[in-house]
CSV table of C-alpha atoms and ligand atoms in Angstrom, one decimal:
chain,number,residue,atom,x,y,z
A,94,MET,CA,-11.0,20.8,2.5
A,95,GLN,CA,-8.7,21.0,-0.4
A,96,LYS,CA,-9.4,20.0,-4.0
A,97,LEU,CA,-7.4,19.6,-7.1
A,98,LEU,CA,-8.1,21.3,-10.5
A,99,ILE,CA,-6.7,19.4,-13.3
A,100,LYS,CA,-6.6,20.9,-16.8
A,101,GLY,CA,-6.4,17.8,-19.0
A,102,GLY,CA,-5.1,17.1,-22.5
A,103,LYS,CA,-1.3,17.6,-21.9
A,104,LYS,CA,1.1,14.9,-22.9
A,105,LEU,CA,3.4,14.1,-20.0
A,106,SER,CA,7.2,14.1,-20.6
A,107,GLY,CA,10.1,14.1,-18.2
A,108,GLU,CA,11.2,12.2,-15.1
A,109,VAL,CA,9.5,11.1,-12.0
A,110,VAL,CA,11.4,10.0,-8.8
A,111,ILE,CA,9.5,7.3,-7.0
A,112,SER,CA,9.2,7.5,-3.1
A,113,GLY,CA,9.6,4.7,-0.6
A,114,SER,CA,6.8,2.2,-0.4
A,115,LYS,CA,4.0,3.2,2.0
A,116,ASN,CA,2.8,-0.3,2.4
A,117,ALA,CA,6.3,-1.6,3.2
A,118,SER,CA,7.0,1.2,5.6
A,119,LEU,CA,3.9,0.6,7.7
A,120,PRO,CA,4.6,-2.9,8.9
A,121,ILE,CA,8.4,-2.4,9.2
A,122,ILE,CA,7.9,0.8,11.3
A,123,ILE,CA,5.3,-1.1,13.5
A,124,SER,CA,7.9,-3.9,13.9
A,125,SER,CA,10.2,-1.3,15.5
A,126,LEU,CA,8.0,-1.7,18.7
A,127,LEU,CA,9.9,-5.1,19.2
A,128,PHE,CA,13.2,-3.2,19.7
A,129,ASP,CA,14.9,-2.0,22.8
A,130,ASP,CA,17.3,0.4,21.0
A,131,LEU,CA,17.0,3.1,18.4
A,132,VAL,CA,16.1,2.0,14.8
A,133,HIS,CA,16.7,4.0,11.8
A,134,PHE,CA,14.8,3.8,8.5
A,135,GLU,CA,15.7,5.6,5.1
A,136,ASN,CA,13.3,6.3,2.2
A,137,VAL,CA,10.2,6.6,4.3
A,138,PRO,CA,7.6,8.5,2.2
A,139,LYS,CA,6.1,11.7,3.3
A,140,VAL,CA,2.4,10.6,3.1
A,141,ARG,CA,-0.5,11.0,5.5
A,142,ASP,CA,-0.7,7.3,6.6
A,143,ILE,CA,3.1,7.6,7.8
A,144,PHE,CA,2.3,10.7,9.7
A,145,THR,CA,-0.8,8.8,11.3
A,146,LEU,CA,1.5,5.9,12.2
A,147,ILE,CA,4.0,8.3,13.8
A,148,ASN,CA,1.2,9.6,16.0
A,149,LEU,CA,0.3,6.0,17.0
A,150,ILE,CA,3.9,5.0,17.7
A,151,LYS,CA,4.2,8.1,20.0
A,152,VAL,CA,0.9,7.3,21.8
A,153,LEU,CA,2.5,3.9,22.5
A,154,GLY,CA,5.4,5.6,24.2
A,155,ARG,CA,8.2,5.7,21.6
A,156,GLU,CA,10.3,8.8,20.7
A,157,VAL,CA,10.0,9.5,17.0
A,158,GLU,CA,12.1,11.9,14.9
A,159,PHE,CA,11.3,12.2,11.2
A,160,ASN,CA,13.5,14.2,9.0
A,161,GLU,CA,11.0,15.0,6.2
A,162,GLU,CA,13.5,16.4,3.9
A,163,LYS,CA,15.9,13.4,3.9
A,164,GLU,CA,13.0,11.0,4.5
A,165,ILE,CA,14.8,9.4,7.5
A,166,LEU,CA,12.7,8.2,10.4
A,167,LYS,CA,14.3,7.3,13.8
A,168,ILE,CA,12.4,5.6,16.5
A,169,SER,CA,13.8,5.1,20.1
A,170,ASN,CA,12.6,3.2,23.1
A,171,LYS,CA,12.7,5.3,26.3
A,172,ASN,CA,10.9,2.6,28.3
A,173,LYS,CA,7.8,4.4,28.7
A,174,ASN,CA,5.7,1.9,26.8
A,175,LYS,CA,1.9,1.9,26.6
A,176,TYR,CA,-0.3,-0.8,25.3
A,177,PHE,CA,-3.4,1.2,24.3
A,178,ALA,CA,-4.1,2.1,20.7
A,179,PRO,CA,-7.2,4.3,20.6
A,180,TYR,CA,-10.0,4.5,18.2
A,181,SER,CA,-9.3,8.2,17.4
A,182,ILE,CA,-6.1,7.0,15.5
A,183,MET,CA,-7.2,3.6,14.4
A,184,ARG,CA,-10.4,4.8,12.5
A,185,THR,CA,-8.2,6.6,9.9
A,186,MET,CA,-5.7,3.9,9.2
A,187,ARG,CA,-6.4,0.1,9.0
A,188,ALA,CA,-2.9,-0.9,9.1
A,189,GLY,CA,-2.6,0.3,12.7
A,190,VAL,CA,-4.1,-3.0,13.7
A,191,LEU,CA,-0.7,-4.6,13.2
A,192,VAL,CA,0.5,-2.9,16.5
A,193,LEU,CA,-1.4,-5.7,18.3
A,194,ALA,CA,1.3,-8.2,17.3
A,195,PRO,CA,4.5,-6.4,18.7
A,196,LEU,CA,2.8,-5.4,21.8
A,197,LEU,CA,1.6,-8.9,22.6
A,198,ALA,CA,5.1,-10.3,21.6
A,199,LYS,CA,7.1,-7.9,23.6
A,200,PHE,CA,4.9,-7.0,26.6
A,201,GLY,CA,2.4,-9.8,26.6
A,202,LYS,CA,-0.7,-7.3,26.6
A,203,ALA,CA,-2.5,-4.9,24.4
A,204,ARG,CA,-5.7,-3.0,24.0
A,205,VAL,CA,-6.1,-2.0,20.4
A,206,SER,CA,-9.2,-0.5,18.7
A,207,LEU,CA,-10.8,-2.3,15.9
A,208,PRO,CA,-9.8,-0.4,12.7
A,209,GLY,CA,-12.4,2.0,11.3
A,210,GLY,CA,-14.8,1.1,8.5
A,211,CYS,CA,-13.5,1.1,5.0
A,212,SER,CA,-15.2,1.9,1.8
A,213,ILE,CA,-13.8,-0.8,-0.2
A,214,GLY,CA,-15.1,-3.7,1.7
A,215,ALA,CA,-15.7,-5.1,5.2
A,216,ARG,CA,-12.1,-5.8,5.8
A,217,PRO,CA,-12.4,-7.9,9.0
A,218,VAL,CA,-9.4,-8.8,11.1
A,219,ASN,CA,-10.4,-12.4,11.9
A,220,LEU,CA,-7.3,-14.0,10.2
A,221,HIS,CA,-5.0,-11.8,12.4
A,222,LEU,CA,-6.8,-12.7,15.6
A,223,GLU,CA,-7.2,-16.5,14.9
A,224,ALA,CA,-3.6,-16.9,14.1
A,225,LEU,CA,-2.4,-14.8,17.1
A,226,LYS,CA,-4.6,-17.1,19.3
A,227,LYS,CA,-2.7,-20.1,17.9
A,228,LEU,CA,0.5,-18.5,19.0
A,229,GLY,CA,-1.0,-18.5,22.6
A,230,ALA,CA,-2.7,-15.1,22.8
A,231,LYS,CA,-5.9,-14.8,24.7
A,232,ILE,CA,-8.2,-12.4,22.8
A,233,ASN,CA,-11.5,-10.9,23.7
A,234,VAL,CA,-13.3,-8.4,21.4
A,235,LYS,CA,-15.7,-6.1,23.0
A,236,ASN,CA,-17.1,-2.5,22.6
A,237,GLY,CA,-14.9,-2.0,19.5
A,238,TYR,CA,-11.7,-3.0,21.1
A,239,ILE,CA,-9.3,-6.1,20.9
A,240,ASP,CA,-8.1,-6.8,24.4
A,241,ALA,CA,-5.3,-9.3,24.2
A,242,ILE,CA,-2.9,-11.0,26.7
A,243,ALA,CA,-0.2,-13.6,26.4
A,244,PRO,CA,0.6,-14.3,30.1
A,245,LYS,CA,3.3,-16.9,29.2
A,246,GLY,CA,4.5,-15.1,26.1
A,247,LEU,CA,3.9,-16.2,22.6
A,248,SER,CA,5.0,-19.6,21.2
A,249,GLY,CA,5.7,-21.0,17.7
A,250,SER,CA,2.9,-22.8,16.0
A,251,ASN,CA,1.7,-24.0,12.6
A,252,ILE,CA,-0.6,-21.6,10.9
A,253,LYS,CA,-2.4,-22.3,7.8
A,254,PHE,CA,-4.3,-19.3,6.6
A,255,PRO,CA,-7.7,-20.2,4.9
A,256,SER,CA,-7.1,-17.3,2.5
A,257,ILE,CA,-4.3,-15.1,1.7
A,258,SER,CA,-4.0,-11.8,3.6
A,259,VAL,CA,-1.2,-9.3,3.3
A,260,GLY,CA,-1.9,-7.8,6.8
A,261,ALA,CA,-2.5,-11.2,8.8
A,262,THR,CA,0.8,-12.6,7.2
A,263,GLU,CA,2.7,-9.4,8.5
A,264,SER,CA,0.9,-9.7,12.0
A,265,ILE,CA,2.2,-13.3,12.4
A,266,ILE,CA,5.7,-12.5,11.2
A,267,ILE,CA,6.0,-9.8,13.7
A,268,ALA,CA,4.4,-11.7,16.4
A,269,ALA,CA,6.5,-14.9,15.9
A,270,VAL,CA,10.0,-13.3,15.5
A,271,LEU,CA,10.6,-13.1,19.3
A,272,ALA,CA,8.4,-16.1,20.1
A,273,LYS,CA,9.6,-19.3,21.7
A,274,GLY,CA,10.2,-22.1,19.0
A,275,ILE,CA,9.3,-22.3,15.4
A,276,THR,CA,6.2,-20.9,13.6
A,277,LYS,CA,5.4,-22.2,10.2
A,278,ILE,CA,3.0,-20.1,7.9
A,279,SER,CA,1.4,-21.8,5.0
A,280,ASN,CA,-0.7,-19.9,2.3
A,281,ALA,CA,1.1,-16.7,3.3
A,282,ALA,CA,1.0,-13.6,1.3
A,283,ILE,CA,4.4,-12.9,-0.4
A,284,GLU,CA,4.1,-9.4,-1.7
A,285,PRO,CA,7.4,-7.5,-2.0
A,286,GLU,CA,6.3,-5.5,0.9
A,287,ILE,CA,6.3,-8.6,3.1
A,288,ILE,CA,9.7,-9.7,1.7
A,289,ASP,CA,10.9,-6.3,2.7
A,290,LEU,CA,9.7,-6.9,6.3
A,291,ILE,CA,11.4,-10.2,6.5
A,292,ASN,CA,14.6,-8.7,5.1
A,293,PHE,CA,14.5,-5.9,7.5
A,294,LEU,CA,14.1,-8.4,10.6
A,295,ASN,CA,16.6,-10.8,9.3
A,296,LYS,CA,19.2,-8.0,9.1
A,297,CYS,CA,18.4,-7.3,12.8
A,298,GLY,CA,19.1,-10.9,13.7
A,299,ALA,CA,15.8,-12.6,13.1
A,300,ASP,CA,15.7,-16.1,11.6
A,301,ILE,CA,13.0,-16.1,8.8
A,302,GLU,CA,12.9,-18.2,5.7
A,303,TYR,CA,10.4,-18.2,2.8
A,304,ASN,CA,9.7,-19.6,-0.5
A,305,SER,CA,7.5,-19.0,-3.6
A,306,GLN,CA,5.2,-21.8,-2.3
A,307,ARG,CA,3.7,-19.4,0.1
A,308,LYS,CA,5.6,-20.9,3.2
A,309,ILE,CA,7.3,-18.8,5.7
A,310,ILE,CA,9.3,-20.4,8.5
A,311,ILE,CA,10.2,-18.3,11.6
A,312,LYS,CA,12.5,-19.5,14.3
A,313,GLY,CA,12.1,-17.3,17.2
A,314,VAL,CA,15.2,-15.4,18.5
A,315,LYS,CA,15.8,-13.7,22.0
A,316,PHE,CA,16.4,-10.2,20.8
A,317,LEU,CA,16.8,-7.9,17.7
A,318,TYR,CA,19.7,-5.5,17.2
A,319,PRO,CA,19.2,-2.3,15.6
A,320,VAL,CA,20.4,-1.5,12.1
A,321,ARG,CA,19.8,1.2,9.5
A,322,TYR,CA,17.4,0.1,6.8
A,323,ARG,CA,16.3,1.4,3.5
A,324,ILE,CA,12.6,0.8,2.6
A,325,ILE,CA,12.0,-0.5,-1.0
A,326,PRO,CA,10.6,1.8,-3.7
A,327,ASP,CA,6.9,2.1,-3.9
A,328,ARG,CA,5.8,-0.2,-6.8
A,329,ILE,CA,2.2,0.9,-6.9
A,330,GLU,CA,3.4,4.6,-7.2
A,331,ALA,CA,5.7,3.7,-10.0
A,332,ALA,CA,3.0,1.8,-11.8
A,333,THR,CA,0.6,4.6,-11.4
A,334,TYR,CA,3.0,7.1,-13.2
A,335,ALA,CA,3.5,4.4,-15.9
A,336,VAL,CA,-0.2,4.6,-16.6
A,337,ALA,CA,-0.1,8.4,-16.5
A,338,ALA,CA,2.6,8.2,-19.3
A,339,LEU,CA,0.2,5.9,-21.4
A,340,ILE,CA,-2.9,7.7,-20.8
A,341,THR,CA,-1.6,11.0,-21.8
A,342,ASN,CA,0.3,9.5,-24.8
A,343,GLY,CA,3.4,10.8,-23.2
A,344,LYS,CA,6.8,9.5,-22.3
A,345,LEU,CA,8.2,9.3,-18.8
A,346,LEU,CA,11.4,8.2,-17.2
A,347,ILE,CA,10.5,6.7,-13.7
A,348,LYS,CA,13.4,6.5,-11.4
A,349,LYS,CA,14.3,4.8,-8.3
A,350,VAL,CA,12.3,1.8,-8.7
A,351,ASN,CA,12.8,-2.0,-8.3
A,352,ASN,CA,11.9,-3.3,-11.7
A,353,GLU,CA,11.7,-6.8,-10.5
A,354,HIS,CA,8.6,-5.9,-8.2
A,355,LEU,CA,6.9,-4.5,-11.4
A,356,LYS,CA,7.3,-7.5,-13.6
A,357,ASN,CA,3.6,-8.6,-13.3
A,358,ILE,CA,2.4,-5.1,-14.2
A,359,PHE,CA,4.9,-4.5,-17.1
A,360,ASN,CA,3.7,-7.7,-18.6
A,361,VAL,CA,0.2,-6.3,-18.8
A,362,LEU,CA,1.3,-2.9,-19.9
A,363,LYS,CA,3.3,-4.3,-22.8
A,364,LYS,CA,0.3,-6.5,-23.9
A,365,ILE,CA,-1.7,-3.2,-24.1
A,366,GLY,CA,0.9,-1.6,-26.2
A,367,ALA,CA,3.4,0.0,-24.0
A,368,ASN,CA,7.1,0.2,-25.0
A,369,ILE,CA,9.1,-0.2,-21.7
A,370,LYS,CA,12.9,0.1,-21.6
A,371,ILE,CA,14.3,-1.3,-18.3
A,372,PHE,CA,17.5,0.0,-16.8
A,373,LYS,CA,19.1,-0.9,-13.4
A,374,ASP,CA,16.7,1.1,-11.2
A,375,SER,CA,14.6,3.0,-13.5
A,376,PHE,CA,12.5,2.5,-16.7
A,377,VAL,CA,11.1,4.6,-19.6
A,378,ILE,CA,7.6,4.1,-20.8
A,379,PHE,CA,5.7,5.2,-23.9
A,380,ARG,CA,3.1,4.0,-26.3
A,381,LYS,CA,4.6,1.6,-28.9
A,382,ARG,CA,1.5,1.3,-30.9
A,383,LYS,CA,-2.3,2.0,-30.7
A,384,LEU,CA,-3.4,0.6,-27.3
A,385,LYS,CA,-5.4,-2.6,-27.3
A,386,PRO,CA,-8.2,-3.5,-24.8
A,387,PHE,CA,-7.3,-5.9,-22.1
A,388,LYS,CA,-8.5,-8.4,-19.5
A,389,ILE,CA,-7.2,-8.4,-15.9
A,390,ILE,CA,-8.1,-10.4,-12.8
A,391,THR,CA,-6.7,-9.0,-9.4
A,392,LYS,CA,-4.9,-11.6,-7.4
A,393,PRO,CA,-2.4,-11.8,-4.6
A,394,TYR,CA,1.2,-11.2,-5.7
A,395,PRO,CA,2.7,-12.3,-8.0
A,396,GLY,CA,-0.7,-11.9,-9.5
A,397,PHE,CA,-2.2,-8.4,-10.8
A,398,PRO,CA,-2.4,-6.1,-7.7
A,399,THR,CA,-5.9,-4.8,-6.7
A,400,ASP,CA,-4.0,-1.5,-5.9
A,401,MET,CA,-3.6,-0.9,-9.7
A,402,GLN,CA,-7.1,-1.9,-10.7
A,403,ALA,CA,-8.6,1.6,-10.6
A,404,GLN,CA,-5.8,3.1,-12.6
A,405,PHE,CA,-6.0,0.6,-15.2
A,406,MET,CA,-9.8,1.3,-15.4
A,407,ALA,CA,-9.1,4.9,-16.1
A,408,LEU,CA,-6.7,3.7,-18.8
A,409,ALA,CA,-9.2,1.4,-20.4
A,410,THR,CA,-11.7,4.3,-20.9
A,411,GLN,CA,-9.2,5.6,-23.4
A,412,ILE,CA,-8.7,2.4,-25.4
A,413,LYS,CA,-11.1,1.5,-28.2
A,414,GLY,CA,-12.9,-1.9,-27.5
A,415,SER,CA,-14.0,-3.6,-24.5
A,416,SER,CA,-11.7,-4.1,-21.6
A,417,VAL,CA,-12.7,-6.4,-18.6
A,418,ILE,CA,-11.5,-6.1,-15.0
A,419,ASN,CA,-12.4,-8.8,-12.4
A,420,GLU,CA,-11.8,-7.6,-8.8
A,421,GLU,CA,-11.3,-10.7,-6.8
A,422,ILE,CA,-9.7,-9.3,-3.6
A,423,PHE,CA,-12.1,-6.9,-2.3
A,424,GLU,CA,-15.9,-6.9,-2.5
A,425,ASN,CA,-16.6,-3.3,-3.1
A,426,ARG,CA,-13.7,-1.8,-4.9
A,427,PHE,CA,-15.4,-0.1,-7.9
A,428,LEU,CA,-16.2,3.2,-6.1
A,429,HIS,CA,-14.3,5.1,-8.8
A,430,VAL,CA,-16.7,3.7,-11.5
A,431,SER,CA,-19.6,6.3,-10.9
A,432,GLU,CA,-17.1,9.1,-10.9
A,433,LEU,CA,-15.5,8.0,-14.1
A,434,MET,CA,-19.0,7.7,-15.6
A,435,ARG,CA,-19.6,11.3,-14.6
A,436,MET,CA,-16.6,12.1,-16.9
A,437,GLY,CA,-18.3,10.3,-19.8
A,438,ALA,CA,-16.9,6.7,-19.3
A,439,ASP,CA,-18.9,3.8,-20.5
A,440,ILE,CA,-18.6,1.1,-17.7
A,441,LYS,CA,-20.9,-1.8,-16.8
A,442,ILE,CA,-20.5,-3.6,-13.5
A,443,LYS,CA,-21.8,-7.1,-12.8
A,444,LYS,CA,-20.9,-8.2,-9.3
A,445,GLN,CA,-17.1,-8.2,-9.3
A,446,LYS,CA,-16.6,-7.7,-13.0
A,447,ALA,CA,-16.4,-4.4,-14.8
A,448,VAL,CA,-16.6,-4.0,-18.5
A,449,ILE,CA,-15.2,-0.9,-19.9
A,450,ASN,CA,-16.0,0.2,-23.4
A,451,GLY,CA,-13.3,2.7,-24.5
A,452,ILE,CA,-14.3,6.0,-25.9
A,453,LYS,CA,-12.5,8.8,-27.7
A,454,ASN,CA,-12.3,11.5,-24.9
A,455,LEU,CA,-13.3,11.8,-21.4
A,456,ASN,CA,-14.8,15.2,-20.6
A,457,SER,CA,-14.1,17.2,-17.4
A,458,ALA,CA,-16.5,17.1,-14.5
A,459,GLU,CA,-16.6,17.7,-10.8
A,460,VAL,CA,-15.9,14.4,-9.0
A,461,MET,CA,-15.1,13.2,-5.7
A,462,ALA,CA,-12.3,11.0,-4.4
A,463,THR,CA,-13.5,8.0,-2.4
A,464,ASP,CA,-10.5,5.9,-1.4
A,465,LEU,CA,-6.7,6.2,-2.1
A,466,ARG,CA,-6.5,4.3,-5.4
A,467,ALA,CA,-9.9,5.4,-6.6
A,468,SER,CA,-8.7,8.9,-6.1
A,469,VAL,CA,-5.6,8.5,-8.2
A,470,SER,CA,-7.6,6.9,-11.0
A,471,LEU,CA,-9.6,10.2,-11.2
A,472,VAL,CA,-6.3,12.1,-11.5
A,473,LEU,CA,-5.3,9.9,-14.4
A,474,ALA,CA,-8.7,10.3,-16.0
A,475,ALA,CA,-8.5,14.0,-15.6
A,476,LEU,CA,-5.1,14.3,-17.1
A,477,SER,CA,-6.5,12.8,-20.3
A,478,ALA,CA,-9.8,14.7,-20.3
A,479,THR,CA,-10.7,17.7,-22.1
A,480,GLY,CA,-11.2,20.8,-20.0
A,481,THR,CA,-10.7,21.4,-16.3
A,482,THR,CA,-11.7,18.6,-13.8
A,483,THR,CA,-12.4,19.3,-10.1
A,484,ILE,CA,-11.4,16.5,-7.8
A,485,ASN,CA,-12.9,17.1,-4.2
A,486,ARG,CA,-11.9,15.2,-1.1
A,487,ILE,CA,-8.4,14.7,-2.0
A,488,TYR,CA,-7.2,13.8,1.5
A,489,HIS,CA,-7.6,10.1,0.4
A,490,LEU,CA,-4.7,10.8,-2.2
A,491,ASP,CA,-2.5,12.4,0.3
A,492,ARG,CA,-2.6,9.2,2.4
A,493,GLY,CA,-0.6,7.4,-0.2
A,494,TYR,CA,1.0,9.6,-2.9
A,495,SER,CA,3.9,11.9,-1.9
A,496,LYS,CA,3.8,15.2,-3.7
A,497,LEU,CA,1.6,14.0,-6.4
A,498,GLU,CA,0.8,17.2,-8.2
A,499,LYS,CA,4.4,18.6,-7.9
A,500,LYS,CA,5.8,15.3,-9.7
A,501,LEU,CA,3.1,15.5,-12.2
A,502,ASN,CA,3.5,19.3,-12.9
A,503,LEU,CA,7.2,18.8,-13.4
A,504,CYS,CA,6.4,16.5,-16.5
A,505,GLY,CA,4.0,19.0,-17.9
A,506,ALA,CA,0.7,18.5,-16.1
A,507,ASN,CA,-1.4,21.4,-15.2
A,508,ILE,CA,-2.5,20.8,-11.6
A,509,LYS,CA,-3.6,23.2,-9.0
A,510,ARG,CA,-4.4,22.4,-5.2
A,511,VAL,CA,-6.9,24.9,-3.9
A,512,ASN,CA,-8.9,25.4,-0.7
A,513,ASP,CA,-12.6,25.1,-0.7
B,900,UD1,C1,-3.0,-4.7,2.1
B,900,UD1,C2,-2.6,-3.3,1.5
B,900,UD1,C3,-3.7,-2.9,0.6
B,900,UD1,C4,-4.0,-4.0,-0.5
B,900,UD1,C5,-4.2,-5.2,0.1
B,900,UD1,C6,-4.4,-6.4,-0.8
B,900,UD1,C7,-1.4,-2.3,3.3
B,900,UD1,C8,-1.2,-1.3,4.4
B,900,UD1,N1,-2.5,-2.4,2.5
B,900,UD1,O1,-4.2,-4.5,2.8
B,900,UD1,O2,-3.1,-1.7,-0.1
B,900,UD1,O3,-5.0,-3.6,-1.4
B,900,UD1,O4,-3.2,-5.6,1.0
B,900,UD1,O5,-3.2,-6.5,-1.7
B,900,UD1,O6,-0.4,-3.0,3.1
B,900,UD1,N2,-9.4,-10.5,5.0
B,900,UD1,C9,-10.3,-11.1,5.9
B,900,UD1,N3,-9.8,-11.3,7.2
B,900,UD1,C10,-8.7,-10.7,7.7
B,900,UD1,C11,-7.9,-10.1,6.9
B,900,UD1,C12,-8.3,-9.8,5.5
B,900,UD1,O7,-11.2,-11.7,5.5
B,900,UD1,O8,-8.4,-10.9,8.9
B,900,UD1,C13,-9.8,-10.3,3.6
B,900,UD1,C14,-10.0,-8.8,3.3
B,900,UD1,O9,-11.2,-8.4,3.6
B,900,UD1,C15,-9.7,-8.9,1.8
B,900,UD1,C16,-8.7,-9.9,1.6
B,900,UD1,O10,-8.8,-10.7,2.9
B,900,UD1,O11,-10.9,-9.3,1.1
B,900,UD1,C17,-7.2,-9.4,1.4
B,900,UD1,O12,-7.0,-8.5,2.4
B,900,UD1,P1,-5.5,-8.1,3.0
B,900,UD1,O13,-4.5,-8.9,2.1
B,900,UD1,O14,-5.5,-8.5,4.4
B,900,UD1,O15,-5.4,-6.7,2.8
B,900,UD1,P2,-4.8,-5.6,3.8
B,900,UD1,O16,-3.6,-6.2,4.6
B,900,UD1,O17,-5.8,-5.1,4.6
């Protein structure tokens, strides 16, 4: 197992180039199972979740070519399709459950393992399954597997989600695009990653409309034609580096971003005390004044993203006064708290609420990464701490951050990756 050794206390300065969005790539790549021809994606990030998905797509019979240097992924259909997604792959990547939708839509059958457990909460897939049933699927869950068939194919329907789910919205978009008739989704998630999926499918001949009132209307089409498509930049990666600039009192130029997708996070950063200069597809961030404590509540987009909660908590430890974070999306997403406290942070948790009393300096410690965003919050904390912090179990980090230590070291950080 590998770990990171981070010598803190260095102000970051320089440029960071942001990779393609992991969370947009996953459903878009999965939707390629709907195609008869070659599909071609650009700006696919080199992260572990993408490699896991490539394995899954291969197991389902597709040919995959990933040019890692150019970040171009090609997927072709050689008509050797399989319909079985095994636990051995699904246990490491929850988003894999999305393959159920294209397999049902295209071939009328699928056997997909329930995704593995997850440290941040129960994360059931009931919303995916109930909505797929409304489109005509017959589903049986037994022995850890979802067995689904759609003998007459899928047909459009009205789906009102009882709560907002990114994954379930993606499942239904992918399932409905080739279904007979019209599907109307209410209370849909409208994250930029979902809009990217819609844009991709529309570019391939799908007929999908959406509005800011969380309504998505999908008119089923007969087939999709292949195009080249460029995945959007990773807004969570960009925002993570923005926090890295502030927490180290440095200054970073963050390049290849979509600033529109970052508005909600910029608003919070500015209130805290950041100076953000926005350019066409980049921004510069540094401290404008002494940072002020803040209150955030995580919400579905356009609200504040749960995927940035842990990073902002690391930042709060460095701001004098009490900051408050309410986690409203996941029931157990404060795993980073105990590790931050090992570094000297003062954090109190009451149910879904964390109160962080900022202190002067975090101290180095040996800590453990627990999930993707929790891990990166420890990296941020370590960058600002005195001494050398050891972060264990960094495979979580590699799931979602491409070349993290390389990007940070180029800006003056001192991070080493070592084997145990
Ligand atoms: C996606 C993102 C993840 C992000 C999350 C919320 C990907 C690959 N992952 O995860 O990074 O943190 O959105 O923005 O894009 N729920 C149910 N039943 C379901 C589905 C979800 O109860 O069938 C609950 C979940 O347990 C959670 C909430 O709904 O409490 C939101 O989850 P969801 O939006 O579905 O998250 P994911 O799509 O798994």
